[in-house]
PDB file of C-alpha atoms in Angstrom:
ATOM      1  CA  UNK A 191     107.485  89.278  99.179  1.00 79.00           C
ATOM      2  CA  UNK A 192     109.733  92.157  99.256  1.00 86.00           C
ATOM      3  CA  UNK A 193     108.901  95.569  98.103  1.00 87.00           C
ATOM      4  CA  UNK A 194     110.970  95.296  94.915  1.00 91.00           C
ATOM      5  CA  UNK A 195     109.631  91.867  94.327  1.00 92.00           C
ATOM      6  CA  UNK A 196     106.220  93.521  94.144  1.00 90.00           C
ATOM      7  CA  UNK A 197     107.165  96.603  92.372  1.00 88.00           C
ATOM      8  CA  UNK A 198     108.378  94.080  89.444  1.00 92.00           C
ATOM      9  CA  UNK A 199     105.313  91.998  89.793  1.00 93.00           C
ATOM     10  CA  UNK A 200     103.027  95.068  89.223  1.00 91.00           C
ATOM     11  CA  UNK A 201     105.057  96.226  86.340  1.00 92.00           C
ATOM     12  CA  UNK A 202     105.093  92.748  84.565  1.00 94.00           C
ATOM     13  CA  UNK A 203     101.110  92.636  85.266  1.00 94.00           C
ATOM     14  CA  UNK A 204     100.753  96.301  83.712  1.00 93.00           C
ATOM     15  CA  UNK A 205     102.448  95.191  80.739  1.00 94.00           C
ATOM     16  CA  UNK A 206     100.598  91.692  80.208  1.00 95.00           C
ATOM     17  CA  UNK A 207      97.436  93.504  80.526  1.00 94.00           C
ATOM     18  CA  UNK A 208      98.156  95.739  77.919  1.00 94.00           C
ATOM     19  CA  UNK A 209      99.442  93.019  75.628  1.00 95.00           C
ATOM     20  CA  UNK A 210      96.329  90.975  75.876  1.00 95.00           C
ATOM     21  CA  UNK A 211      94.266  93.709  75.469  1.00 95.00           C
ATOM     22  CA  UNK A 212      95.953  94.127  72.109  1.00 96.00           C
ATOM     23  CA  UNK A 213      94.480  91.074  71.241  1.00 95.00           C
ATOM     24  CA  UNK A 214      90.998  92.261  71.658  1.00 95.00           C
ATOM     25  CA  UNK A 215      91.431  95.346  69.742  1.00 94.00           C
ATOM     26  CA  UNK A 216      93.443  98.456  69.650  1.00 95.00           C
ATOM     27  CA  UNK A 217      90.877 100.962  70.944  1.00 96.00           C
ATOM     28  CA  UNK A 218      90.488  98.119  73.795  1.00 96.00           C
ATOM     29  CA  UNK A 219      93.891  98.397  74.463  1.00 96.00           C
ATOM     30  CA  UNK A 220      94.225 102.106  74.589  1.00 96.00           C
ATOM     31  CA  UNK A 221      91.648 102.412  77.072  1.00 96.00           C
ATOM     32  CA  UNK A 222      93.034  99.878  79.213  1.00 95.00           C
ATOM     33  CA  UNK A 223      96.467 101.806  79.190  1.00 95.00           C
ATOM     34  CA  UNK A 224      94.880 104.625  80.083  1.00 96.00           C
ATOM     35  CA  UNK A 225      93.716 102.612  83.128  1.00 94.00           C
ATOM     36  CA  UNK A 226      97.275 101.533  83.908  1.00 93.00           C
ATOM     37  CA  UNK A 227      98.352 105.106  83.698  1.00 94.00           C
ATOM     38  CA  UNK A 228      95.667 106.324  86.191  1.00 94.00           C
ATOM     39  CA  UNK A 229      96.415 103.403  88.798  1.00 92.00           C
ATOM     40  CA  UNK A 230     100.331 104.447  88.702  1.00 91.00           C
ATOM     41  CA  UNK A 231      99.800 107.973  89.261  1.00 93.00           C
ATOM     42  CA  UNK A 232      97.041 107.168  91.613  1.00 93.00           C
ATOM     43  CA  UNK A 233      99.188 104.983  93.797  1.00 90.00           C
ATOM     44  CA  UNK A 234     102.795 106.231  93.173  1.00 88.00           C
ATOM     45  CA  UNK A 235     104.672 109.466  93.629  1.00 88.00           C
ATOM     46  CA  UNK A 236     105.056 112.358  92.634  1.00 89.00           C
ATOM     47  CA  UNK A 237     101.626 112.598  91.941  1.00 90.00           C
ATOM     48  CA  UNK A 238     100.093 109.710  94.084  1.00 91.00           C
ATOM     49  CA  UNK A 239      96.374 110.936  93.722  1.00 92.00           C
ATOM     50  CA  UNK A 240      95.411 108.544  96.521  1.00 91.00           C
ATOM     51  CA  UNK A 241      96.494 111.585  98.672  1.00 92.00           C
ATOM     52  CA  UNK A 242      95.046 114.291  96.713  1.00 92.00           C
ATOM     53  CA  UNK A 243      91.403 114.742  98.481  1.00 92.00           C
ATOM     54  CA  UNK A 244      88.822 114.929  95.790  1.00 91.00           C
ATOM     55  CA  UNK A 245      91.082 113.866  93.228  1.00 93.00           C
ATOM     56  CA  UNK A 246      91.349 110.151  94.734  1.00 93.00           C
ATOM     57  CA  UNK A 247      87.724 110.051  94.319  1.00 94.00           C
ATOM     58  CA  UNK A 248      87.544 111.212  90.793  1.00 94.00           C
ATOM     59  CA  UNK A 249      90.360 108.917  89.560  1.00 94.00           C
ATOM     60  CA  UNK A 250      88.448 105.901  90.765  1.00 93.00           C
ATOM     61  CA  UNK A 251      85.249 107.169  89.576  1.00 94.00           C
ATOM     62  CA  UNK A 252      86.739 108.001  85.971  1.00 95.00           C
ATOM     63  CA  UNK A 253      88.672 105.213  85.550  1.00 93.00           C
ATOM     64  CA  UNK A 254      86.859 102.064  86.645  1.00 92.00           C
ATOM     65  CA  UNK A 255      83.502 103.731  86.122  1.00 92.00           C
ATOM     66  CA  UNK A 256      83.706 105.561  82.829  1.00 95.00           C
ATOM     67  CA  UNK A 257      86.847 104.348  80.856  1.00 95.00           C
ATOM     68  CA  UNK A 258      86.384 100.648  82.070  1.00 94.00           C
ATOM     69  CA  UNK A 259      82.660 100.946  80.746  1.00 93.00           C
ATOM     70  CA  UNK A 260      83.738 102.505  77.608  1.00 95.00           C
ATOM     71  CA  UNK A 261      86.437 100.028  77.206  1.00 94.00           C
ATOM     72  CA  UNK A 262      83.706  97.009  77.679  1.00 92.00           C
ATOM     73  CA  UNK A 263      81.506  98.932  75.164  1.00 93.00           C
ATOM     74  CA  UNK A 264      84.098  99.005  72.443  1.00 94.00           C
ATOM     75  CA  UNK A 265      84.672  95.482  71.966  1.00 93.00           C
ATOM     76  CA  UNK A 266      81.413  95.150  70.144  1.00 90.00           C
ATOM     77  CA  UNK A 267      79.836  98.556  69.473  1.00 91.00           C
ATOM     78  CA  UNK A 268      81.183 101.828  67.635  1.00 93.00           C
ATOM     79  CA  UNK A 269      82.604 104.317  70.436  1.00 94.00           C
ATOM     80  CA  UNK A 270      80.371 106.783  69.008  1.00 93.00           C
ATOM     81  CA  UNK A 271      77.204 105.327  70.040  1.00 92.00           C
ATOM     82  CA  UNK A 272      78.205 104.572  73.659  1.00 93.00           C
ATOM     83  CA  UNK A 273      75.441 105.696  75.875  1.00 91.00           C
ATOM     84  CA  UNK A 274      76.562 108.749  77.700  1.00 91.00           C
ATOM     85  CA  UNK A 275      73.899 108.450  80.280  1.00 91.00           C
ATOM     86  CA  UNK A 276      75.128 104.824  81.304  1.00 91.00           C
ATOM     87  CA  UNK A 277      78.682 106.454  82.079  1.00 93.00           C
ATOM     88  CA  UNK A 278      77.294 108.870  84.140  1.00 94.00           C
ATOM     89  CA  UNK A 279      75.675 106.162  86.045  1.00 94.00           C
ATOM     90  CA  UNK A 280      78.826 104.187  86.413  1.00 95.00           C
ATOM     91  CA  UNK A 281      81.010 107.111  87.208  1.00 96.00           C
ATOM     92  CA  UNK A 282      78.520 107.753  90.480  1.00 97.00           C
ATOM     93  CA  UNK A 283      78.257 104.170  91.346  1.00 95.00           C
ATOM     94  CA  UNK A 284      81.934 103.518  91.498  1.00 96.00           C
ATOM     95  CA  UNK A 285      82.551 106.592  93.362  1.00 95.00           C
ATOM     96  CA  UNK A 286      79.629 105.264  95.761  1.00 96.00           C
ATOM     97  CA  UNK A 287      81.730 102.128  96.093  1.00 96.00           C
ATOM     98  CA  UNK A 288      85.284 103.821  96.509  1.00 96.00           C
ATOM     99  CA  UNK A 289      84.198 106.335  99.313  1.00 96.00           C
ATOM    100  CA  UNK A 290      83.381 103.723 101.782  1.00 96.00           C
ATOM    101  CA  UNK A 291      86.889 102.518 101.647  1.00 95.00           C
ATOM    102  CA  UNK A 292      88.349 105.735 102.717  1.00 95.00           C
ATOM    103  CA  UNK A 293      85.703 105.638 105.777  1.00 95.00           C
ATOM    104  CA  UNK A 294      87.164 102.026 106.440  1.00 95.00           C
ATOM    105  CA  UNK A 295      90.944 102.911 106.335  1.00 94.00           C
ATOM    106  CA  UNK A 296      90.332 106.038 108.114  1.00 94.00           C
ATOM    107  CA  UNK A 297      92.211 105.507 111.444  1.00 93.00           C
ATOM    108  CA  UNK A 298      95.312 104.080 109.967  1.00 93.00           C
ATOM    109  CA  UNK A 299      95.447 106.788 107.340  1.00 93.00           C
ATOM    110  CA  UNK A 300      95.029 109.123 110.274  1.00 93.00           C
ATOM    111  CA  UNK A 301      98.241 107.508 111.951  1.00 93.00           C
ATOM    112  CA  UNK A 302     100.307 107.317 108.925  1.00 90.00           C
ATOM    113  CA  UNK A 303      99.399 111.036 108.025  1.00 90.00           C
ATOM    114  CA  UNK A 304      97.602 109.808 104.589  1.00 89.00           C
ATOM    115  CA  UNK A 305      95.546 112.391 103.476  1.00 91.00           C
ATOM    116  CA  UNK A 306      92.566 111.172 101.716  1.00 92.00           C
ATOM    117  CA  UNK A 307      88.875 112.456 101.159  1.00 94.00           C
ATOM    118  CA  UNK A 308      87.547 111.202 104.433  1.00 94.00           C
ATOM    119  CA  UNK A 309      90.659 112.423 106.617  1.00 94.00           C
ATOM    120  CA  UNK A 310      90.693 115.637 104.835  1.00 94.00           C
ATOM    121  CA  UNK A 311      86.773 116.260 105.195  1.00 95.00           C
ATOM    122  CA  UNK A 312      86.053 113.956 108.228  1.00 95.00           C
ATOM    123  CA  UNK A 313      83.956 110.717 108.326  1.00 95.00           C
ATOM    124  CA  UNK A 314      80.282 112.324 108.499  1.00 96.00           C
ATOM    125  CA  UNK A 315      80.980 114.685 105.379  1.00 96.00           C
ATOM    126  CA  UNK A 316      82.563 111.872 103.654  1.00 96.00           C
ATOM    127  CA  UNK A 317      79.385 109.741 104.157  1.00 96.00           C
ATOM    128  CA  UNK A 318      77.109 112.482 102.913  1.00 96.00           C
ATOM    129  CA  UNK A 319      79.133 112.407  99.566  1.00 96.00           C
ATOM    130  CA  UNK A 320      78.968 108.923  99.248  1.00 96.00           C
ATOM    131  CA  UNK A 321      74.893 108.479  99.770  1.00 94.00           C
ATOM    132  CA  UNK A 322      74.606 111.526  97.456  1.00 96.00           C
ATOM    133  CA  UNK A 323      76.538 109.663  94.806  1.00 97.00           C
ATOM    134  CA  UNK A 324      74.077 106.627  95.092  1.00 96.00           C
ATOM    135  CA  UNK A 325      71.338 109.003  94.929  1.00 95.00           C
ATOM    136  CA  UNK A 326      72.685 110.441  91.691  1.00 96.00           C
ATOM    137  CA  UNK A 327      73.448 107.099  90.267  1.00 95.00           C
ATOM    138  CA  UNK A 328      69.994 106.141  90.709  1.00 95.00           C
ATOM    139  CA  UNK A 329      68.163 109.438  89.730  1.00 95.00           C
ATOM    140  CA  UNK A 330      70.297 108.652  86.484  1.00 94.00           C
ATOM    141  CA  UNK A 331      68.732 105.444  86.033  1.00 93.00           C
ATOM    142  CA  UNK A 332      65.201 106.911  86.606  1.00 94.00           C
ATOM    143  CA  UNK A 333      66.011 109.582  83.842  1.00 94.00           C
ATOM    144  CA  UNK A 334      67.053 106.744  81.635  1.00 92.00           C
ATOM    145  CA  UNK A 335      63.405 105.341  82.133  1.00 91.00           C
ATOM    146  CA  UNK A 336      61.841 108.354  81.262  1.00 94.00           C
ATOM    147  CA  UNK A 337      63.738 109.272  78.479  1.00 93.00           C
ATOM    148  CA  UNK A 338      63.383 105.727  77.123  1.00 90.00           C
ATOM    149  CA  UNK A 339      67.309 105.611  76.792  1.00 89.00           C
ATOM    150  CA  UNK A 340      68.592 101.930  77.156  1.00 85.00           C
ATOM    151  CA  UNK A 341      65.661 101.149  79.399  1.00 86.00           C
ATOM    152  CA  UNK A 342      61.833 101.819  78.664  1.00 87.00           C
ATOM    153  CA  UNK A 343      59.698 103.621  81.086  1.00 90.00           C
ATOM    154  CA  UNK A 344      58.052 100.311  82.407  1.00 87.00           C
ATOM    155  CA  UNK A 345      61.206  98.791  83.258  1.00 86.00           C
ATOM    156  CA  UNK A 346      61.536 101.057  86.143  1.00 89.00           C
ATOM    157  CA  UNK A 347      59.003  98.975  87.738  1.00 87.00           C
ATOM    158  CA  UNK A 348      61.856  96.479  88.302  1.00 84.00           C
ATOM    159  CA  UNK A 349      64.472  98.939  88.941  1.00 89.00           C
ATOM    160  CA  UNK A 350      62.671 101.161  91.530  1.00 91.00           C
ATOM    161  CA  UNK A 351      62.610  98.575  94.075  1.00 93.00           C
ATOM    162  CA  UNK A 352      66.394  97.683  93.962  1.00 94.00           C
ATOM    163  CA  UNK A 353      67.174 101.488  93.923  1.00 94.00           C
ATOM    164  CA  UNK A 354      65.260 102.105  97.280  1.00 95.00           C
ATOM    165  CA  UNK A 355      66.913  99.192  98.590  1.00 96.00           C
ATOM    166  CA  UNK A 356      70.556 100.596  97.547  1.00 95.00           C
ATOM    167  CA  UNK A 357      69.447 104.231  98.968  1.00 95.00           C
ATOM    168  CA  UNK A 358      68.357 102.811 102.062  1.00 96.00           C
ATOM    169  CA  UNK A 359      70.818  99.827 102.876  1.00 96.00           C
ATOM    170  CA  UNK A 360      73.696 102.321 102.137  1.00 96.00           C
ATOM    171  CA  UNK A 361      72.718 105.032 104.272  1.00 96.00           C
ATOM    172  CA  UNK A 362      72.199 102.335 107.205  1.00 96.00           C
ATOM    173  CA  UNK A 363      75.299 100.771 107.190  1.00 96.00           C
ATOM    174  CA  UNK A 364      77.721 103.595 106.102  1.00 96.00           C
ATOM    175  CA  UNK A 365      76.216 105.992 108.551  1.00 95.00           C
ATOM    176  CA  UNK A 366      77.804 103.841 111.595  1.00 94.00           C
ATOM    177  CA  UNK A 367      81.135 105.273 109.858  1.00 94.00           C
ATOM    178  CA  UNK A 368      83.125 102.256 111.191  1.00 94.00           C
ATOM    179  CA  UNK A 369      84.760  99.252 109.449  1.00 93.00           C
ATOM    180  CA  UNK A 370      81.905  97.298 109.798  1.00 94.00           C
ATOM    181  CA  UNK A 371      79.450  99.809 108.439  1.00 95.00           C
ATOM    182  CA  UNK A 372      82.103 100.464 105.298  1.00 95.00           C
ATOM    183  CA  UNK A 373      82.084  96.715 104.597  1.00 95.00           C
ATOM    184  CA  UNK A 374      78.593  96.181 104.422  1.00 96.00           C
ATOM    185  CA  UNK A 375      77.857  99.268 102.878  1.00 95.00           C
ATOM    186  CA  UNK A 376      79.993  97.992  99.925  1.00 96.00           C
ATOM    187  CA  UNK A 377      79.067  94.564  99.843  1.00 96.00           C
ATOM    188  CA  UNK A 378      74.930  94.808  99.882  1.00 96.00           C
ATOM    189  CA  UNK A 379      75.723  97.863  97.433  1.00 96.00           C
ATOM    190  CA  UNK A 380      77.540  96.048  95.051  1.00 95.00           C
ATOM    191  CA  UNK A 381      75.379  93.119  95.022  1.00 96.00           C
ATOM    192  CA  UNK A 382      72.279  94.956  94.188  1.00 95.00           C
ATOM    193  CA  UNK A 383      74.374  97.056  91.509  1.00 94.00           C
ATOM    194  CA  UNK A 384      75.341  93.489  89.996  1.00 93.00           C
ATOM    195  CA  UNK A 385      71.598  92.455  90.342  1.00 92.00           C
ATOM    196  CA  UNK A 386      70.208  95.561  88.659  1.00 89.00           C
ATOM    197  CA  UNK A 387      72.649  95.782  86.052  1.00 88.00           C
ATOM    198  CA  UNK A 388      71.990  92.055  85.237  1.00 88.00           C
ATOM    199  CA  UNK A 389      68.639  92.822  84.673  1.00 86.00           C
ATOM    200  CA  UNK A 390      69.198  95.841  82.161  1.00 84.00           C
ATOM    201  CA  UNK A 391      71.712  93.491  80.375  1.00 82.00           C
ATOM    202  CA  UNK A 392      69.226  90.665  80.147  1.00 84.00           C
ATOM    203  CA  UNK A 393      66.395  93.052  78.859  1.00 81.00           C
ATOM    204  CA  UNK A 394      68.815  94.537  76.062  1.00 77.00           C
ATOM    205  CA  UNK A 395      69.928  90.879  75.249  1.00 78.00           C
ATOM    206  CA  UNK A 396      66.007  90.259  74.741  1.00 79.00           C
ATOM    207  CA  UNK A 397      66.483  87.920  77.789  1.00 79.00           C
ATOM    208  CA  UNK A 398      64.205  89.774  79.955  1.00 73.00           C
ATOM    209  CA  UNK A 399      60.772  90.189  78.264  1.00 72.00           C
ATOM    210  CA  UNK A 400      58.798  93.116  79.576  1.00 68.00           C
ATOM    211  CA  UNK A 401      55.175  93.024  78.409  1.00 63.00           C
TER     212      UNK A 401
END
């Protein structure tokens, strides 16, 4: 495909995403539209937040972490009942997944003169930010359990081993600061997050009885 074809295809996909979202609900479509707008200003000039260190991270964490989570919530629940602490967990979780991508692309971005959070701060400092996001996401889950917020305190017995595995595996792989390390940090962290989230969903659907 040539650049013009890709440009037209992306516009068509944006339009179809919003149109299909309207069939779910207008509120859902609103959040999808906001995410579409954020994806455009992230990638395209003149703003191109991808090349604005810090904003590249927060745009992804807010759009994919918070806004997509709220969009899923409003399909069946009132927006005013959205659990804020769960949005915070999603923010840090998505941020932790995004950061290794900037380390993976560090060398080509340096050659092309692309300024990302990794090329601006360096791979080592970016690694510490990513690892702190993993830690903060899991601390937020512990806080949910302690406060009996979405999950009860006893649920932490299931969650803590997963959280420890997330923190250790992320540190072990991403500390290599190369393509392989970034790839496995994303892969294993995503699998563990999916498993842990699945447990929470099953519990809230009364499919995971906890004595």
